[in-house]
Amino acid sequence: MKQSMLPISLFVIVLSFQFWCSSCQTRDQKDSLNFSRNDTISVIQTALEDAKLDSIFKMAFPGKELKLVRNNYVKSDYKVIYRGKQTLIVNYDSSYYYPSNDPKAARFFGVVNLFKRISKDQAKVVLLFHGIGVVADFHVDRVDEKWQISKRVLGRF
């Protein structure tokens, strides 16, 4: 009798563990749900308007207009304003597929590589600019109903 109970007990334990893991996964998915559309756009726009990042852009892309690549974080109908103009949302980053060592030929494409909700009033956004090999990692906080950068890390890849 004891031997026949062992497989059933193991089955129940495995099933319980699987249920527990899937419930944790659901909770993690809820924690990482996107903000509202307006908050998502505002967080991305806040990161793009960073003065230190903009100083890199002014040197690398003088007079060029930014294009954002559509993905899970940036939808084709988003209206992101950069330097007073609406950015184009495109399907791919041609500088990724056709890299150039000539900085004058660099294409001004940005990719939102990561957008993560940390809490109700905090987010993390990582931007990649393949044309110049720059990565920008931002922590953004909502303060008085406005998004502000609380931490930035700029680097090269």
Short mmCIF file of N, CA and C in Angstrom, two decimals:
data_model
loop_
_atom_site.label_atom_id
_atom_site.label_comp_id
_atom_site.label_asym_id
_atom_site.label_seq_id
_atom_site.Cartn_x
_atom_site.Cartn_y
_atom_site.Cartn_z
N MET A 1 0.82 -1.20 0.00
CA MET A 1 0.00 0.00 0.00
C MET A 1 0.86 1.26 0.00
N LYS A 2 1.97 1.24 0.76
CA LYS A 2 2.83 2.41 0.84
C LYS A 2 3.47 2.72 -0.50
N GLN A 3 3.83 1.69 -1.27
CA GLN A 3 4.47 1.90 -2.56
C GLN A 3 3.51 2.53 -3.56
N SER A 4 2.26 2.19 -3.52
CA SER A 4 1.29 2.75 -4.46
C SER A 4 0.96 4.21 -4.11
N MET A 5 1.12 4.59 -2.87
CA MET A 5 0.87 5.97 -2.45
C MET A 5 2.00 6.91 -2.85
N LEU A 6 3.21 6.38 -3.00
CA LEU A 6 4.37 7.20 -3.33
C LEU A 6 4.22 7.90 -4.68
N PRO A 7 3.85 7.20 -5.76
CA PRO A 7 3.67 7.90 -7.04
C PRO A 7 2.56 8.95 -6.99
N ILE A 8 1.50 8.66 -6.28
CA ILE A 8 0.41 9.63 -6.16
C ILE A 8 0.88 10.85 -5.38
N SER A 9 1.62 10.63 -4.31
CA SER A 9 2.15 11.74 -3.51
C SER A 9 3.10 12.60 -4.33
N LEU A 10 3.97 11.94 -5.09
CA LEU A 10 4.90 12.68 -5.95
C LEU A 10 4.14 13.48 -7.00
N PHE A 11 3.12 12.88 -7.57
CA PHE A 11 2.31 13.57 -8.56
C PHE A 11 1.66 14.81 -7.96
N VAL A 12 1.11 14.68 -6.77
CA VAL A 12 0.46 15.81 -6.10
C VAL A 12 1.48 16.90 -5.79
N ILE A 13 2.68 16.52 -5.35
CA ILE A 13 3.73 17.50 -5.05
C ILE A 13 4.15 18.23 -6.31
N VAL A 14 4.38 17.48 -7.38
CA VAL A 14 4.79 18.10 -8.65
C VAL A 14 3.69 19.02 -9.18
N LEU A 15 2.46 18.57 -9.12
CA LEU A 15 1.34 19.39 -9.58
C LEU A 15 1.22 20.66 -8.74
N SER A 16 1.37 20.54 -7.43
CA SER A 16 1.31 21.71 -6.55
C SER A 16 2.44 22.69 -6.86
N PHE A 17 3.63 22.16 -7.08
CA PHE A 17 4.78 23.01 -7.40
C PHE A 17 4.55 23.73 -8.72
N GLN A 18 4.02 23.03 -9.71
CA GLN A 18 3.76 23.64 -11.00
C GLN A 18 2.71 24.74 -10.87
N PHE A 19 1.66 24.50 -10.10
CA PHE A 19 0.63 25.51 -9.87
C PHE A 19 1.23 26.72 -9.17
N TRP A 20 2.07 26.48 -8.18
CA TRP A 20 2.71 27.57 -7.44
C TRP A 20 3.58 28.40 -8.38
N CYS A 21 4.36 27.74 -9.22
CA CYS A 21 5.23 28.46 -10.17
C CYS A 21 4.42 29.28 -11.15
N SER A 22 3.33 28.71 -11.66
CA SER A 22 2.53 29.45 -12.64
C SER A 22 1.83 30.64 -11.98
N SER A 23 1.45 30.52 -10.72
CA SER A 23 0.83 31.66 -10.04
C SER A 23 1.86 32.76 -9.80
N CYS A 24 3.11 32.40 -9.53
CA CYS A 24 4.17 33.40 -9.39
C CYS A 24 4.40 34.10 -10.71
N GLN A 25 4.37 33.34 -11.79
CA GLN A 25 4.59 33.92 -13.10
C GLN A 25 3.49 34.92 -13.43
N THR A 26 2.25 34.61 -13.10
CA THR A 26 1.15 35.52 -13.33
C THR A 26 1.34 36.80 -12.54
N ARG A 27 1.79 36.68 -11.29
CA ARG A 27 2.02 37.86 -10.47
C ARG A 27 3.13 38.72 -11.08
N ASP A 28 4.22 38.08 -11.55
CA ASP A 28 5.30 38.82 -12.18
C ASP A 28 4.81 39.54 -13.42
N GLN A 29 3.93 38.90 -14.20
CA GLN A 29 3.40 39.54 -15.39
C GLN A 29 2.57 40.75 -15.02
N LYS A 30 1.78 40.65 -13.95
CA LYS A 30 0.99 41.80 -13.52
C LYS A 30 1.89 42.93 -13.07
N ASP A 31 2.99 42.61 -12.38
CA ASP A 31 3.91 43.63 -11.91
C ASP A 31 4.59 44.35 -13.07
N SER A 32 4.77 43.67 -14.19
CA SER A 32 5.47 44.28 -15.30
C SER A 32 4.54 44.80 -16.39
N LEU A 33 3.25 44.85 -16.12
CA LEU A 33 2.32 45.40 -17.11
C LEU A 33 2.69 46.83 -17.44
N ASN A 34 2.44 47.20 -18.67
CA ASN A 34 2.76 48.56 -19.10
C ASN A 34 1.88 49.56 -18.38
N PHE A 35 2.39 50.77 -18.33
CA PHE A 35 1.59 51.87 -17.84
C PHE A 35 0.51 52.17 -18.88
N SER A 36 -0.27 53.18 -18.61
CA SER A 36 -1.22 53.62 -19.62
C SER A 36 -0.42 54.08 -20.84
N ARG A 37 -1.09 54.16 -21.93
CA ARG A 37 -0.46 54.62 -23.18
C ARG A 37 0.22 55.97 -22.98
N ASN A 38 -0.49 56.92 -22.35
CA ASN A 38 0.08 58.26 -22.14
C ASN A 38 1.31 58.23 -21.24
N ASP A 39 1.27 57.41 -20.18
CA ASP A 39 2.43 57.31 -19.31
C ASP A 39 3.62 56.69 -20.04
N THR A 40 3.36 55.67 -20.84
CA THR A 40 4.43 55.03 -21.60
C THR A 40 5.09 56.04 -22.53
N ILE A 41 4.28 56.79 -23.25
CA ILE A 41 4.82 57.81 -24.16
C ILE A 41 5.58 58.87 -23.38
N SER A 42 5.04 59.30 -22.25
CA SER A 42 5.70 60.34 -21.44
C SER A 42 7.04 59.87 -20.90
N VAL A 43 7.12 58.61 -20.46
CA VAL A 43 8.39 58.08 -19.95
C VAL A 43 9.43 58.04 -21.06
N ILE A 44 9.05 57.54 -22.23
CA ILE A 44 9.98 57.49 -23.36
C ILE A 44 10.42 58.89 -23.76
N GLN A 45 9.48 59.80 -23.82
CA GLN A 45 9.78 61.18 -24.20
C GLN A 45 10.70 61.83 -23.17
N THR A 46 10.48 61.59 -21.89
CA THR A 46 11.33 62.13 -20.84
C THR A 46 12.76 61.64 -21.01
N ALA A 47 12.93 60.36 -21.31
CA ALA A 47 14.28 59.81 -21.53
C ALA A 47 14.93 60.46 -22.74
N LEU A 48 14.18 60.62 -23.82
CA LEU A 48 14.75 61.22 -25.04
C LEU A 48 15.13 62.68 -24.84
N GLU A 49 14.45 63.37 -23.94
CA GLU A 49 14.72 64.79 -23.71
C GLU A 49 15.86 65.03 -22.72
N ASP A 50 16.50 63.98 -22.25
CA ASP A 50 17.61 64.12 -21.32
C ASP A 50 18.71 64.98 -21.94
N ALA A 51 19.17 65.99 -21.21
CA ALA A 51 20.15 66.95 -21.74
C ALA A 51 21.48 66.27 -22.10
N LYS A 52 21.92 65.33 -21.29
CA LYS A 52 23.20 64.65 -21.58
C LYS A 52 23.09 63.79 -22.84
N LEU A 53 21.98 63.10 -22.98
CA LEU A 53 21.77 62.31 -24.19
C LEU A 53 21.64 63.22 -25.41
N ASP A 54 20.92 64.31 -25.24
CA ASP A 54 20.73 65.25 -26.35
C ASP A 54 22.06 65.86 -26.81
N SER A 55 22.99 66.07 -25.89
CA SER A 55 24.29 66.62 -26.29
C SER A 55 25.04 65.64 -27.19
N ILE A 56 24.87 64.34 -26.96
CA ILE A 56 25.46 63.32 -27.83
C ILE A 56 24.78 63.38 -29.20
N PHE A 57 23.47 63.50 -29.20
CA PHE A 57 22.72 63.56 -30.45
C PHE A 57 23.11 64.77 -31.29
N LYS A 58 23.30 65.90 -30.65
CA LYS A 58 23.64 67.12 -31.40
C LYS A 58 24.96 66.97 -32.14
N MET A 59 25.90 66.24 -31.55
CA MET A 59 27.19 66.00 -32.21
C MET A 59 27.06 64.92 -33.27
N ALA A 60 26.35 63.85 -32.97
CA ALA A 60 26.29 62.69 -33.87
C ALA A 60 25.28 62.86 -35.01
N PHE A 61 24.19 63.57 -34.73
CA PHE A 61 23.11 63.68 -35.72
C PHE A 61 22.68 65.13 -35.92
N PRO A 62 23.59 66.01 -36.30
CA PRO A 62 23.18 67.42 -36.44
C PRO A 62 22.12 67.58 -37.54
N GLY A 63 21.00 68.16 -37.16
CA GLY A 63 19.95 68.44 -38.13
C GLY A 63 19.12 67.24 -38.56
N LYS A 64 19.39 66.06 -38.02
CA LYS A 64 18.63 64.87 -38.42
C LYS A 64 17.46 64.64 -37.48
N GLU A 65 16.41 64.07 -38.03
CA GLU A 65 15.22 63.78 -37.23
C GLU A 65 15.27 62.35 -36.69
N LEU A 66 14.87 62.19 -35.46
CA LEU A 66 14.85 60.89 -34.80
C LEU A 66 13.73 60.01 -35.36
N LYS A 67 14.04 58.74 -35.51
CA LYS A 67 13.04 57.73 -35.85
C LYS A 67 13.10 56.66 -34.76
N LEU A 68 11.94 56.28 -34.24
CA LEU A 68 11.87 55.21 -33.25
C LEU A 68 11.39 53.94 -33.94
N VAL A 69 11.96 52.83 -33.52
CA VAL A 69 11.60 51.54 -34.10
C VAL A 69 10.41 50.96 -33.33
N ARG A 70 9.40 50.56 -34.09
CA ARG A 70 8.20 49.96 -33.51
C ARG A 70 8.56 48.59 -32.93
N ASN A 71 8.06 48.31 -31.73
CA ASN A 71 8.26 47.01 -31.09
C ASN A 71 7.20 46.82 -30.02
N ASN A 72 7.44 45.94 -29.06
CA ASN A 72 6.45 45.69 -28.00
C ASN A 72 6.23 46.91 -27.12
N TYR A 73 7.21 47.81 -27.06
CA TYR A 73 7.12 48.97 -26.18
C TYR A 73 6.67 50.23 -26.92
N VAL A 74 6.97 50.32 -28.19
CA VAL A 74 6.62 51.49 -29.00
C VAL A 74 5.65 51.03 -30.08
N LYS A 75 4.44 51.52 -30.00
CA LYS A 75 3.41 51.15 -30.98
C LYS A 75 3.42 52.14 -32.14
N SER A 76 2.94 51.69 -33.29
CA SER A 76 3.01 52.51 -34.50
C SER A 76 2.18 53.79 -34.41
N ASP A 77 1.20 53.83 -33.53
CA ASP A 77 0.37 55.03 -33.43
C ASP A 77 0.79 55.97 -32.29
N TYR A 78 1.92 55.70 -31.65
CA TYR A 78 2.40 56.59 -30.58
C TYR A 78 2.82 57.93 -31.17
N LYS A 79 2.54 58.98 -30.44
CA LYS A 79 2.94 60.32 -30.85
C LYS A 79 3.98 60.82 -29.86
N VAL A 80 5.24 60.56 -30.18
CA VAL A 80 6.36 60.97 -29.33
C VAL A 80 6.96 62.22 -29.96
N ILE A 81 7.06 63.27 -29.17
CA ILE A 81 7.61 64.54 -29.66
C ILE A 81 9.06 64.63 -29.22
N TYR A 82 9.93 64.95 -30.18
CA TYR A 82 11.35 65.14 -29.88
C TYR A 82 11.81 66.41 -30.59
N ARG A 83 12.38 67.33 -29.82
CA ARG A 83 12.80 68.64 -30.34
C ARG A 83 11.67 69.35 -31.07
N GLY A 84 10.48 69.26 -30.52
CA GLY A 84 9.33 69.97 -31.07
C GLY A 84 8.69 69.32 -32.28
N LYS A 85 9.19 68.16 -32.71
CA LYS A 85 8.63 67.49 -33.87
C LYS A 85 8.22 66.07 -33.49
N GLN A 86 7.17 65.61 -34.15
CA GLN A 86 6.74 64.23 -33.92
C GLN A 86 7.75 63.28 -34.58
N THR A 87 8.14 62.26 -33.82
CA THR A 87 9.08 61.28 -34.37
C THR A 87 8.33 60.28 -35.25
N LEU A 88 9.02 59.82 -36.26
CA LEU A 88 8.47 58.76 -37.09
C LEU A 88 8.63 57.43 -36.35
N ILE A 89 7.63 56.59 -36.43
CA ILE A 89 7.73 55.24 -35.89
C ILE A 89 7.90 54.32 -37.10
N VAL A 90 9.01 53.61 -37.14
CA VAL A 90 9.35 52.79 -38.31
C VAL A 90 9.43 51.32 -37.93
N ASN A 91 9.48 50.46 -38.93
CA ASN A 91 9.46 49.02 -38.69
C ASN A 91 10.81 48.43 -38.34
N TYR A 92 11.90 49.06 -38.77
CA TYR A 92 13.22 48.53 -38.45
C TYR A 92 14.25 49.64 -38.46
N ASP A 93 15.39 49.35 -37.86
CA ASP A 93 16.51 50.29 -37.75
C ASP A 93 17.51 49.93 -38.84
N SER A 94 17.55 50.72 -39.90
CA SER A 94 18.45 50.39 -41.02
C SER A 94 19.91 50.54 -40.64
N SER A 95 20.23 51.30 -39.60
CA SER A 95 21.63 51.41 -39.17
C SER A 95 22.10 50.11 -38.52
N TYR A 96 21.17 49.32 -38.02
CA TYR A 96 21.51 48.02 -37.45
C TYR A 96 21.88 47.03 -38.57
N TYR A 97 21.13 47.09 -39.64
CA TYR A 97 21.36 46.17 -40.75
C TYR A 97 22.46 46.64 -41.71
N TYR A 98 22.66 47.95 -41.78
CA TYR A 98 23.68 48.52 -42.66
C TYR A 98 24.56 49.48 -41.86
N PRO A 99 25.40 48.94 -40.99
CA PRO A 99 26.21 49.81 -40.13
C PRO A 99 27.22 50.62 -40.95
N SER A 100 27.57 51.77 -40.41
CA SER A 100 28.53 52.64 -41.07
C SER A 100 29.50 53.18 -40.04
N ASN A 101 30.77 53.22 -40.38
CA ASN A 101 31.76 53.81 -39.48
C ASN A 101 31.86 55.31 -39.68
N ASP A 102 31.20 55.82 -40.69
CA ASP A 102 31.21 57.25 -40.97
C ASP A 102 30.13 57.92 -40.12
N PRO A 103 30.53 58.74 -39.13
CA PRO A 103 29.52 59.34 -38.25
C PRO A 103 28.55 60.25 -39.00
N LYS A 104 28.99 60.83 -40.12
CA LYS A 104 28.09 61.70 -40.89
C LYS A 104 26.99 60.89 -41.58
N ALA A 105 27.28 59.62 -41.86
CA ALA A 105 26.30 58.77 -42.52
C ALA A 105 25.40 58.05 -41.53
N ALA A 106 25.68 58.19 -40.25
CA ALA A 106 24.90 57.48 -39.23
C ALA A 106 23.43 57.86 -39.32
N ARG A 107 22.60 56.88 -39.20
CA ARG A 107 21.16 57.10 -39.25
C ARG A 107 20.65 57.26 -37.82
N PHE A 108 19.72 58.18 -37.65
CA PHE A 108 19.24 58.55 -36.32
C PHE A 108 18.02 57.71 -35.96
N PHE A 109 18.27 56.46 -35.57
CA PHE A 109 17.22 55.55 -35.14
C PHE A 109 17.40 55.24 -33.66
N GLY A 110 16.30 55.16 -32.95
CA GLY A 110 16.33 54.74 -31.56
C GLY A 110 15.45 53.52 -31.36
N VAL A 111 15.90 52.63 -30.50
CA VAL A 111 15.13 51.43 -30.17
C VAL A 111 14.91 51.42 -28.67
N VAL A 112 13.66 51.33 -28.25
CA VAL A 112 13.36 51.13 -26.84
C VAL A 112 13.55 49.64 -26.59
N ASN A 113 14.72 49.30 -26.05
CA ASN A 113 15.10 47.90 -25.87
C ASN A 113 14.45 47.28 -24.63
N LEU A 114 14.16 48.12 -23.64
CA LEU A 114 13.53 47.64 -22.41
C LEU A 114 12.65 48.75 -21.85
N PHE A 115 11.46 48.40 -21.45
CA PHE A 115 10.57 49.32 -20.75
C PHE A 115 9.93 48.51 -19.65
N LYS A 116 10.28 48.81 -18.42
CA LYS A 116 9.80 48.00 -17.30
C LYS A 116 9.19 48.89 -16.23
N ARG A 117 8.02 48.51 -15.82
CA ARG A 117 7.36 49.18 -14.71
C ARG A 117 7.96 48.64 -13.42
N ILE A 118 8.50 49.53 -12.61
CA ILE A 118 9.07 49.13 -11.33
C ILE A 118 8.00 49.23 -10.25
N SER A 119 7.28 50.32 -10.27
CA SER A 119 6.15 50.52 -9.36
C SER A 119 5.16 51.45 -10.06
N LYS A 120 4.13 51.85 -9.33
CA LYS A 120 3.12 52.73 -9.92
C LYS A 120 3.73 54.03 -10.44
N ASP A 121 4.76 54.50 -9.76
CA ASP A 121 5.35 55.79 -10.12
C ASP A 121 6.82 55.68 -10.51
N GLN A 122 7.27 54.51 -10.93
CA GLN A 122 8.66 54.34 -11.34
C GLN A 122 8.73 53.41 -12.55
N ALA A 123 9.68 53.72 -13.42
CA ALA A 123 9.90 52.88 -14.59
C ALA A 123 11.38 52.88 -14.95
N LYS A 124 11.76 51.86 -15.68
CA LYS A 124 13.12 51.77 -16.22
C LYS A 124 12.97 51.67 -17.73
N VAL A 125 13.76 52.45 -18.45
CA VAL A 125 13.73 52.41 -19.90
C VAL A 125 15.17 52.38 -20.42
N VAL A 126 15.43 51.49 -21.37
CA VAL A 126 16.75 51.38 -21.98
C VAL A 126 16.59 51.66 -23.47
N LEU A 127 17.36 52.63 -23.96
CA LEU A 127 17.33 53.02 -25.36
C LEU A 127 18.64 52.62 -26.03
N LEU A 128 18.55 52.11 -27.25
CA LEU A 128 19.73 51.76 -28.04
C LEU A 128 19.75 52.61 -29.30
N PHE A 129 20.95 53.08 -29.64
CA PHE A 129 21.15 53.84 -30.87
C PHE A 129 22.28 53.16 -31.63
N HIS A 130 21.91 52.21 -32.51
CA HIS A 130 22.89 51.39 -33.22
C HIS A 130 23.79 52.21 -34.12
N GLY A 131 23.28 53.29 -34.68
CA GLY A 131 24.06 54.10 -35.61
C GLY A 131 25.33 54.67 -35.01
N ILE A 132 25.32 54.89 -33.70
CA ILE A 132 26.52 55.43 -33.03
C ILE A 132 26.97 54.54 -31.87
N GLY A 133 26.30 53.43 -31.68
CA GLY A 133 26.72 52.49 -30.63
C GLY A 133 26.53 53.00 -29.22
N VAL A 134 25.44 53.73 -28.99
CA VAL A 134 25.16 54.30 -27.66
C VAL A 134 23.98 53.58 -27.02
N VAL A 135 24.13 53.28 -25.74
CA VAL A 135 23.03 52.74 -24.94
C VAL A 135 22.75 53.73 -23.82
N ALA A 136 21.47 53.97 -23.55
CA ALA A 136 21.06 54.90 -22.49
C ALA A 136 20.08 54.17 -21.58
N ASP A 137 20.43 54.09 -20.30
CA ASP A 137 19.64 53.36 -19.31
C ASP A 137 19.11 54.39 -18.31
N PHE A 138 17.79 54.49 -18.19
CA PHE A 138 17.18 55.50 -17.32
C PHE A 138 16.25 54.86 -16.30
N HIS A 139 16.27 55.42 -15.10
CA HIS A 139 15.23 55.18 -14.11
C HIS A 139 14.45 56.48 -14.05
N VAL A 140 13.14 56.37 -14.18
CA VAL A 140 12.28 57.54 -14.26
C VAL A 140 11.23 57.45 -13.16
N ASP A 141 11.04 58.57 -12.45
CA ASP A 141 10.06 58.63 -11.37
C ASP A 141 8.99 59.66 -11.69
N ARG A 142 7.75 59.38 -11.26
CA ARG A 142 6.69 60.36 -11.39
C ARG A 142 6.69 61.21 -10.13
N VAL A 143 6.90 62.51 -10.31
CA VAL A 143 6.90 63.46 -9.20
C VAL A 143 5.92 64.56 -9.56
N ASP A 144 4.93 64.77 -8.71
CA ASP A 144 3.90 65.79 -8.96
C ASP A 144 3.29 65.64 -10.35
N GLU A 145 2.91 64.42 -10.70
CA GLU A 145 2.26 64.09 -11.97
C GLU A 145 3.12 64.35 -13.20
N LYS A 146 4.44 64.47 -12.99
CA LYS A 146 5.37 64.66 -14.11
C LYS A 146 6.50 63.65 -13.99
N TRP A 147 6.92 63.07 -15.12
CA TRP A 147 8.00 62.10 -15.12
C TRP A 147 9.34 62.81 -15.14
N GLN A 148 10.25 62.34 -14.26
CA GLN A 148 11.59 62.93 -14.14
C GLN A 148 12.62 61.82 -14.06
N ILE A 149 13.78 62.09 -14.63
CA ILE A 149 14.87 61.11 -14.58
C ILE A 149 15.51 61.15 -13.20
N SER A 150 15.58 59.99 -12.55
CA SER A 150 16.23 59.92 -11.24
C SER A 150 17.63 59.31 -11.35
N LYS A 151 17.87 58.55 -12.42
CA LYS A 151 19.18 57.93 -12.61
C LYS A 151 19.39 57.69 -14.09
N ARG A 152 20.61 57.94 -14.55
CA ARG A 152 20.93 57.68 -15.95
C ARG A 152 22.30 57.04 -16.04
N VAL A 153 22.44 56.13 -16.97
CA VAL A 153 23.74 55.54 -17.30
C VAL A 153 23.83 55.55 -18.82
N LEU A 154 24.83 56.24 -19.33
CA LEU A 154 25.07 56.29 -20.77
C LEU A 154 26.34 55.50 -21.05
N GLY A 155 26.31 54.71 -22.10
CA GLY A 155 27.49 53.91 -22.43
C GLY A 155 27.56 53.61 -23.91
N ARG A 156 28.58 52.81 -24.26
CA ARG A 156 28.79 52.42 -25.66
C ARG A 156 28.68 50.91 -25.78
N PHE A 157 28.27 50.47 -26.94
CA PHE A 157 28.24 49.03 -27.20
C PHE A 157 28.80 48.76 -28.58
#
